[in-house]
Coordinates of N, CA, C and O in Angstrom, one line a residue:
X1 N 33.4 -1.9 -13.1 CA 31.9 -2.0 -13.2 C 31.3 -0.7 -12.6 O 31.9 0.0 -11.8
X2 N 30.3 -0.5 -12.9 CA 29.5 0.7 -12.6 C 28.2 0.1 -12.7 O 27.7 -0.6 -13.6
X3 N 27.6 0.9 -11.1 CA 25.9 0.2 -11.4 C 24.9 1.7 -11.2 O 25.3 2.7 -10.7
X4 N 23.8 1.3 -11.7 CA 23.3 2.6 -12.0 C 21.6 2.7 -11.6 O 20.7 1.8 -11.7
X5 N 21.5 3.6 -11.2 CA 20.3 4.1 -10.7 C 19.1 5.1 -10.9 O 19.3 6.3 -10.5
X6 N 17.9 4.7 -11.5 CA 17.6 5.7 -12.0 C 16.2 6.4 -10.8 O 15.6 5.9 -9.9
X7 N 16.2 7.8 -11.5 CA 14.7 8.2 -10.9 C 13.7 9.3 -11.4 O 14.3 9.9 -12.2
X8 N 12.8 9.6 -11.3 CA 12.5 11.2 -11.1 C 11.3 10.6 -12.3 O 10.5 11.4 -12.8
X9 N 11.2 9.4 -12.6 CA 9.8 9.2 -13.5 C 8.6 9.6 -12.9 O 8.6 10.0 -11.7
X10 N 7.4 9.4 -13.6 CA 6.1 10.0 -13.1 C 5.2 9.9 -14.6 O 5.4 9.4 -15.7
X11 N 4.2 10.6 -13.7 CA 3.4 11.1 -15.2 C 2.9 12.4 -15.3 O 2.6 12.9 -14.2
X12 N 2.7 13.2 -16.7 CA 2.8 14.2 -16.9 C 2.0 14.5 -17.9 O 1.9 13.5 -18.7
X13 N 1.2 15.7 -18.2 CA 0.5 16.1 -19.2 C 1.0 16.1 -20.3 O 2.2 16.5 -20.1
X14 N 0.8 15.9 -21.5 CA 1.5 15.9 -22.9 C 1.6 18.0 -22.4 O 0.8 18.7 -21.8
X15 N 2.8 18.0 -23.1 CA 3.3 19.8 -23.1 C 4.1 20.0 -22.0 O 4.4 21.2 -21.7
X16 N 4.3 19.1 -21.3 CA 5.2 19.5 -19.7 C 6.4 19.0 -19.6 O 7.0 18.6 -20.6
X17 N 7.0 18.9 -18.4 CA 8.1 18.2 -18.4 C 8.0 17.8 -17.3 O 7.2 18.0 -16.4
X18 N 9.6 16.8 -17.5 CA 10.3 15.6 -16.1 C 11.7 15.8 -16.4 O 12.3 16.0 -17.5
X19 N 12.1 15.7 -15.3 CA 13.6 15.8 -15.3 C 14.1 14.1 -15.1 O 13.5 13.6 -14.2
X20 N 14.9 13.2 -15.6 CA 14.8 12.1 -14.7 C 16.7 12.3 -14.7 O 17.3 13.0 -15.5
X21 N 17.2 11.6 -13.8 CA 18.4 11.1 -13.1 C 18.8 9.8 -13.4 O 18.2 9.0 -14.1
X22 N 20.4 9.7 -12.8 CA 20.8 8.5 -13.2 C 22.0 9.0 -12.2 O 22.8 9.9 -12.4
X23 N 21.9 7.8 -10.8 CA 23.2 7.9 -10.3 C 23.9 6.7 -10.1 O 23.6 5.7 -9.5
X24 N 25.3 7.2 -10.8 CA 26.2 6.0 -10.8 C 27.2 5.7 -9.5 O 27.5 6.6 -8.8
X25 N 27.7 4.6 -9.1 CA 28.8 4.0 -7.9 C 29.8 3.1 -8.8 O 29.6 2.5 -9.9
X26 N 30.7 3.2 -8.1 CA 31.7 2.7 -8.8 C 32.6 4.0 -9.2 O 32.4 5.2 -9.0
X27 N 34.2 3.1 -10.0 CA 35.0 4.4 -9.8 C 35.0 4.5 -11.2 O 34.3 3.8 -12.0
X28 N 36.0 5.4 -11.6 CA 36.1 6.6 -12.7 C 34.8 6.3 -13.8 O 34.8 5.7 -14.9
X29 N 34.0 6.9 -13.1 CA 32.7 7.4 -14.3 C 33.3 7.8 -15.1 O 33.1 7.3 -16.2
X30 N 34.3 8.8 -15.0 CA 34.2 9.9 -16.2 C 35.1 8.9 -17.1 O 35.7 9.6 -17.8
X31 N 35.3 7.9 -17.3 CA 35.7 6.9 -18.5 C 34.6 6.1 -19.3 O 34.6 5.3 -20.2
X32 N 33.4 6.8 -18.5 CA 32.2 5.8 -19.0 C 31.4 6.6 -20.2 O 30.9 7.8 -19.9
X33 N 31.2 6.0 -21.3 CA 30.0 7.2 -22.1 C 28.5 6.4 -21.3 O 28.4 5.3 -20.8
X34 N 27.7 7.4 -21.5 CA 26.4 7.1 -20.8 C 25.2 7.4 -22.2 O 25.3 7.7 -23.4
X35 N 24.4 7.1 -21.4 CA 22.8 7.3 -22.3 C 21.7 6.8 -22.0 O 21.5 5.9 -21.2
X36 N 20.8 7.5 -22.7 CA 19.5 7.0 -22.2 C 18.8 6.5 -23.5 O 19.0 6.9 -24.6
X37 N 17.7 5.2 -22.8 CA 17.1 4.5 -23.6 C 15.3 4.3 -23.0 O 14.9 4.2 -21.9
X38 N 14.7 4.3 -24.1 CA 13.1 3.8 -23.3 C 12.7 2.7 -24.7 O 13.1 2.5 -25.8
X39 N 11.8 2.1 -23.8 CA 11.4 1.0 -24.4 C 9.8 1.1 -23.7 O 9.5 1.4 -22.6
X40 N 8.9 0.7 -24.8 CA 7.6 0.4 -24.6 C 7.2 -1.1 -24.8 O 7.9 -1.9 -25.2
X41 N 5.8 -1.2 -24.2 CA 5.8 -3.1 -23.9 C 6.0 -3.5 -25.8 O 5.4 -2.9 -26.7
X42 N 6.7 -4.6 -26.1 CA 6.6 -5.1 -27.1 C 7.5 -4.6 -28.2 O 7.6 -5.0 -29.4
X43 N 8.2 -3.5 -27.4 CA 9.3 -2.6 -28.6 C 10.7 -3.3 -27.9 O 10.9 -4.0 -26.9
X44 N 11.2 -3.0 -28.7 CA 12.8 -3.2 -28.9 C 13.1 -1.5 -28.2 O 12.6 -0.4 -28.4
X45 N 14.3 -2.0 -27.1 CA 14.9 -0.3 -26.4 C 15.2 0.8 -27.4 O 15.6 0.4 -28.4
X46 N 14.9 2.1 -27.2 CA 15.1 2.9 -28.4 C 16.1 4.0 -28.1 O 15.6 4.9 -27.4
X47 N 17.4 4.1 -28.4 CA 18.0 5.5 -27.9 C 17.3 6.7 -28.1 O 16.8 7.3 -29.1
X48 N 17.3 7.0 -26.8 CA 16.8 8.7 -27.1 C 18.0 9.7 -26.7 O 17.8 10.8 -27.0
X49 N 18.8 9.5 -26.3 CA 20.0 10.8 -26.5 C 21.3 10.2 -25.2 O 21.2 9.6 -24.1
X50 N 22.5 10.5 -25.9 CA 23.8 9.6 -25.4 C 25.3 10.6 -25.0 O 26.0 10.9 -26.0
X51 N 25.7 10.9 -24.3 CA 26.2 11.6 -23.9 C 27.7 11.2 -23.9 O 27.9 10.1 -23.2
X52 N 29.0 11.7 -24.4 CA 30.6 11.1 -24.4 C 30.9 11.6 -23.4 O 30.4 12.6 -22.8
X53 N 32.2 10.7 -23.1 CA 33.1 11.3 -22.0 C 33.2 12.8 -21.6 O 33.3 13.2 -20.4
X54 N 33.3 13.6 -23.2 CA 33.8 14.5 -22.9 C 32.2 15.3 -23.0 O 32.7 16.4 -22.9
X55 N 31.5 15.5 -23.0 CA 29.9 16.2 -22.5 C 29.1 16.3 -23.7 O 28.1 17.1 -23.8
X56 N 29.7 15.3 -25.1 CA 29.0 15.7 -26.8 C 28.5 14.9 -26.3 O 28.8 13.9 -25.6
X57 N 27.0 15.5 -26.9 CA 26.0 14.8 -26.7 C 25.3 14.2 -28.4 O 25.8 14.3 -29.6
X58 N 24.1 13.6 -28.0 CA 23.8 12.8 -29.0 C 22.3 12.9 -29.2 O 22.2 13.6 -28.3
X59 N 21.4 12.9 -29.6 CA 19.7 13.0 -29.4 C 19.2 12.1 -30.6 O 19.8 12.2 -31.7
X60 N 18.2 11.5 -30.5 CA 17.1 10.9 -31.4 C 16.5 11.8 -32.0 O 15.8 12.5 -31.2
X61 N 16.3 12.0 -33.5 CA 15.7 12.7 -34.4 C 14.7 12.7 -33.3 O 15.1 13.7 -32.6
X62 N 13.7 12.2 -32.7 CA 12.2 12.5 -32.3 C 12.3 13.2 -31.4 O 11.3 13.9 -31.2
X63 N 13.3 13.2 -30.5 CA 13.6 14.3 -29.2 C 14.5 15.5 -29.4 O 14.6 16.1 -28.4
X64 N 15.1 15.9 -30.5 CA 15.9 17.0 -30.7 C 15.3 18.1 -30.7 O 14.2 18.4 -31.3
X65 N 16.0 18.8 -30.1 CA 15.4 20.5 -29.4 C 14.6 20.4 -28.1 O 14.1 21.5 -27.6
X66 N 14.4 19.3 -27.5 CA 13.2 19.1 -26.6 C 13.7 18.1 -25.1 O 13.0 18.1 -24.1
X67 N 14.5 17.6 -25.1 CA 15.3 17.2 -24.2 C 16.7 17.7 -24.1 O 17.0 18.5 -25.0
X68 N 17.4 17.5 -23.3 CA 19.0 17.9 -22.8 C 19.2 16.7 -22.1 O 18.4 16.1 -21.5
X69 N 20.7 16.5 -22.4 CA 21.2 15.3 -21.9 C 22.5 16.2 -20.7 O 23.0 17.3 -20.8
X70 N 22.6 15.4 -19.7 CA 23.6 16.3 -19.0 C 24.7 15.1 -18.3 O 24.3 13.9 -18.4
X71 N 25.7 15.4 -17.8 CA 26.2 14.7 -16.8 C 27.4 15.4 -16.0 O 28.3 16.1 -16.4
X72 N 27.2 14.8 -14.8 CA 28.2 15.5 -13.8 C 28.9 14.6 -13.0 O 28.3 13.9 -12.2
X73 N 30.7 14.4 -13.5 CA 31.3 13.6 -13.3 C 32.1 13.6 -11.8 O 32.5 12.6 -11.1
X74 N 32.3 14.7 -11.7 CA 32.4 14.7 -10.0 C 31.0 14.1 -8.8 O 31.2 13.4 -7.8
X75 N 30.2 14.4 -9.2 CA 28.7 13.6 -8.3 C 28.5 12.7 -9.3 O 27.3 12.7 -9.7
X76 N 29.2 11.8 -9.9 CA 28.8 11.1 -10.8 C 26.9 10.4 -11.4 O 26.5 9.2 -11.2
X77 N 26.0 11.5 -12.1 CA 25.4 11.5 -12.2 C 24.9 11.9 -14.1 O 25.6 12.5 -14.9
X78 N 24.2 11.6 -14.3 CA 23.4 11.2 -15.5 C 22.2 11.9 -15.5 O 21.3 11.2 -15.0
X79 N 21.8 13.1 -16.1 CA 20.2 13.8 -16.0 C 19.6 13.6 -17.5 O 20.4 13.6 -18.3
X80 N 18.6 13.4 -17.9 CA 18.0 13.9 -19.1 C 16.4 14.7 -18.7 O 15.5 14.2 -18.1
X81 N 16.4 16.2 -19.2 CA 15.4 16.7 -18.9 C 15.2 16.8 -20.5 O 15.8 16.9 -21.5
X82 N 13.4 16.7 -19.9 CA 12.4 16.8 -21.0 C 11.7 17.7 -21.0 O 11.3 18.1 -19.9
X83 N 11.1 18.2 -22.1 CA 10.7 19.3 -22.4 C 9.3 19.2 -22.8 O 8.9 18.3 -22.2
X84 N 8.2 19.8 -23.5 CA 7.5 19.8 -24.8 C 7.1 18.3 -24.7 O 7.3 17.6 -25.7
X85 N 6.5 17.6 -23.4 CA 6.7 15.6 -23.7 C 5.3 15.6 -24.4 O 4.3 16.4 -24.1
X86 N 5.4 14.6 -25.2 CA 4.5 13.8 -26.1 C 3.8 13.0 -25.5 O 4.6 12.3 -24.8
X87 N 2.7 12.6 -25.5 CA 2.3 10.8 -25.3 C 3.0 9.8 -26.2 O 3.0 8.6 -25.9
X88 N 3.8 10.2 -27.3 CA 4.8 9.3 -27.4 C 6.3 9.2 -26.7 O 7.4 8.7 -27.0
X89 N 6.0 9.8 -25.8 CA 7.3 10.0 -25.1 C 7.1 8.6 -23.8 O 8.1 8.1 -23.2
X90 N 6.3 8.3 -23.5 CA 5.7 7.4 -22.9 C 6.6 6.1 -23.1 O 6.9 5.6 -24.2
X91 N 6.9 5.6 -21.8 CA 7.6 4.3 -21.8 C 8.5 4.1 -20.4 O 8.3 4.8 -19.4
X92 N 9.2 3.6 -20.5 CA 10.3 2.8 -19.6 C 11.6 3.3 -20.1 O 12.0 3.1 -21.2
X93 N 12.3 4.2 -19.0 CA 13.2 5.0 -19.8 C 14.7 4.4 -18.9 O 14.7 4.4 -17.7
X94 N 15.9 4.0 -19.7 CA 17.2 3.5 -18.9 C 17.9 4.0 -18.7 O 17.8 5.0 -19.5
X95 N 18.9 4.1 -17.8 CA 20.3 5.0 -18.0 C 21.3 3.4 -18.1 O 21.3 2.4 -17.4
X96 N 22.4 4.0 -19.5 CA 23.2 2.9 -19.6 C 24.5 3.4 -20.0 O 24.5 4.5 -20.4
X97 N 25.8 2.5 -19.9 CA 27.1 2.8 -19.7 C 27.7 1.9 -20.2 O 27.5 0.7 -20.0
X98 N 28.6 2.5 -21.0 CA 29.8 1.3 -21.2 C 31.2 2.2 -21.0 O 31.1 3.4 -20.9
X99 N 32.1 1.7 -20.8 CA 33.3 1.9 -20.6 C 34.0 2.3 -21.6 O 33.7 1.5 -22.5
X100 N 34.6 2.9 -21.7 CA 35.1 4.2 -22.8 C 34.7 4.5 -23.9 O 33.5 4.1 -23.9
X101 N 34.9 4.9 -24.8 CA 34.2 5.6 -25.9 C 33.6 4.5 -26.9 O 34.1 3.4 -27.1
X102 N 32.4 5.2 -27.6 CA 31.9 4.4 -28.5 C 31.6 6.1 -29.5 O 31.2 7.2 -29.2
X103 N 32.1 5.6 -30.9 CA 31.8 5.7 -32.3 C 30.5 7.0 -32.2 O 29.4 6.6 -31.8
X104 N 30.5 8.2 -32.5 CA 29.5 8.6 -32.4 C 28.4 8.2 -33.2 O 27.3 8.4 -32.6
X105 N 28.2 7.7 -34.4 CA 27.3 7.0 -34.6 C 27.0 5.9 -34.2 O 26.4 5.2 -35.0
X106 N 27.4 5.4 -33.2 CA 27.3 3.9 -33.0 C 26.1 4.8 -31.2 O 25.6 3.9 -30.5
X107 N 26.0 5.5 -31.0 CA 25.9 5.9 -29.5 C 24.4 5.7 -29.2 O 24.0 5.8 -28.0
X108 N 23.7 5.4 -30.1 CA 22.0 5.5 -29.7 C 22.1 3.8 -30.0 O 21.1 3.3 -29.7
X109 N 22.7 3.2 -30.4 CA 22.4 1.9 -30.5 C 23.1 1.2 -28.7 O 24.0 1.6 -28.1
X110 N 22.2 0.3 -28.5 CA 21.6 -0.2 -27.2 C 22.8 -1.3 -27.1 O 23.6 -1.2 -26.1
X111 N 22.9 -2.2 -27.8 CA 24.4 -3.3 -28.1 C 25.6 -2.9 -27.5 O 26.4 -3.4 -26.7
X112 N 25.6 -2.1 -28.0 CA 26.9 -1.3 -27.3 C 27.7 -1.1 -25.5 O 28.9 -1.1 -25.1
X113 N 26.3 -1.0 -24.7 CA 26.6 -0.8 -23.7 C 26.0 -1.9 -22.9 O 25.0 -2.6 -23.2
X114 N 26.8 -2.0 -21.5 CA 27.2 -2.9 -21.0 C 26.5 -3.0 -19.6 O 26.6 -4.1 -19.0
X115 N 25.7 -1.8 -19.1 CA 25.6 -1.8 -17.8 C 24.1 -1.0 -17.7 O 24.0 0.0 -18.4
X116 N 23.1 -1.3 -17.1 CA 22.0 -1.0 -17.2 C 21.2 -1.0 -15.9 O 21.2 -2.0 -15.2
X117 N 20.5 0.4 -15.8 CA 20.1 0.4 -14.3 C 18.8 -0.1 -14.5 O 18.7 -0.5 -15.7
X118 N 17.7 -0.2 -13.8 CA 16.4 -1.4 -13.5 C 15.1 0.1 -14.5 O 14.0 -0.3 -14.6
X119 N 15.3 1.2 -14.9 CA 14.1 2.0 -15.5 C 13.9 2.8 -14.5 O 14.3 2.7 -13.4
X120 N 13.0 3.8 -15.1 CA 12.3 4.6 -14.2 C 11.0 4.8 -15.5 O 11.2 5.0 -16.7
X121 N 9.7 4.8 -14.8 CA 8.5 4.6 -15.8 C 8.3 6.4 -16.1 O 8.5 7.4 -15.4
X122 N 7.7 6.3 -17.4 CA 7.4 7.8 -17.8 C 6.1 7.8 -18.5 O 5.9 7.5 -19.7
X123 N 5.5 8.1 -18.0 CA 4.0 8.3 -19.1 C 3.0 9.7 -19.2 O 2.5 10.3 -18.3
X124 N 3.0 9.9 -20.5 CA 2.6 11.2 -21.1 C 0.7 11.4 -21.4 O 0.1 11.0 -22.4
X125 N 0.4 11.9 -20.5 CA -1.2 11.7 -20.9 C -1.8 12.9 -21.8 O -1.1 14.0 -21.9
X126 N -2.9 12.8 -22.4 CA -3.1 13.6 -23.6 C -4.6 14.8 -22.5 O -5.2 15.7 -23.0

């Protein structure tokens, strides 16, 4: 098991950025693929970009070019920095994990993984 922790939300002018975090406990992270998810009230979680074991990453048509997914398996940690944020970028954003590889197309879908830290809130004002 791996439990996970997120932070670094806020709020931010639409055109700016956030960096947010994800630190994990527990042992061999680096068997875990990771990702991030946000969900707004009344939405279903939405992948926004998923990162493999080995550092291929993954992005949501709506965030491509404009976020970076990172992760550092020695400090076992999880970053996604944002770029260019939207007021649609606005929401409740997750860091989540499952234990060894998933399907690259299968990686923005939320089913998949197994372990989920409590959010960190993000909202984009115009």
């Amino acid at each position: 098991q791996v439990q996970l922790v997120e932070s670094g939300g806020g709020s931010v002018q639409a055109g700016g950025s956030l960096r947010l975090s994800c630190r994990a406990s527990g042992r061999t992270y680096n068997t875990w693929s990771m990702a991030w998810f946000r969900q707004t009230s009344g939405n279903e979680r939405e992948g926004v970009a998923a990162i493999a074991r080995d550092g291929t990453p993954s992005y949501a048509d709506s965030v491509q070019g404009r976020f970076i997914i990172s992760r550092d398996n020695a400090a076992k940690t999880l970053d996604l920095t944002m770029n260019t944020l939207r007021v649609e970028d606005t929401g409740m954003y997750y860091c989540a994990a499952r234990l060894g590889p998933v399907e690259s197309w299968n990686r923005l879908n939320p089913r998949v993984y197994m372990e989920w830290g409590q959010g960190t809130q993000v909202t984009v004002t115009s």
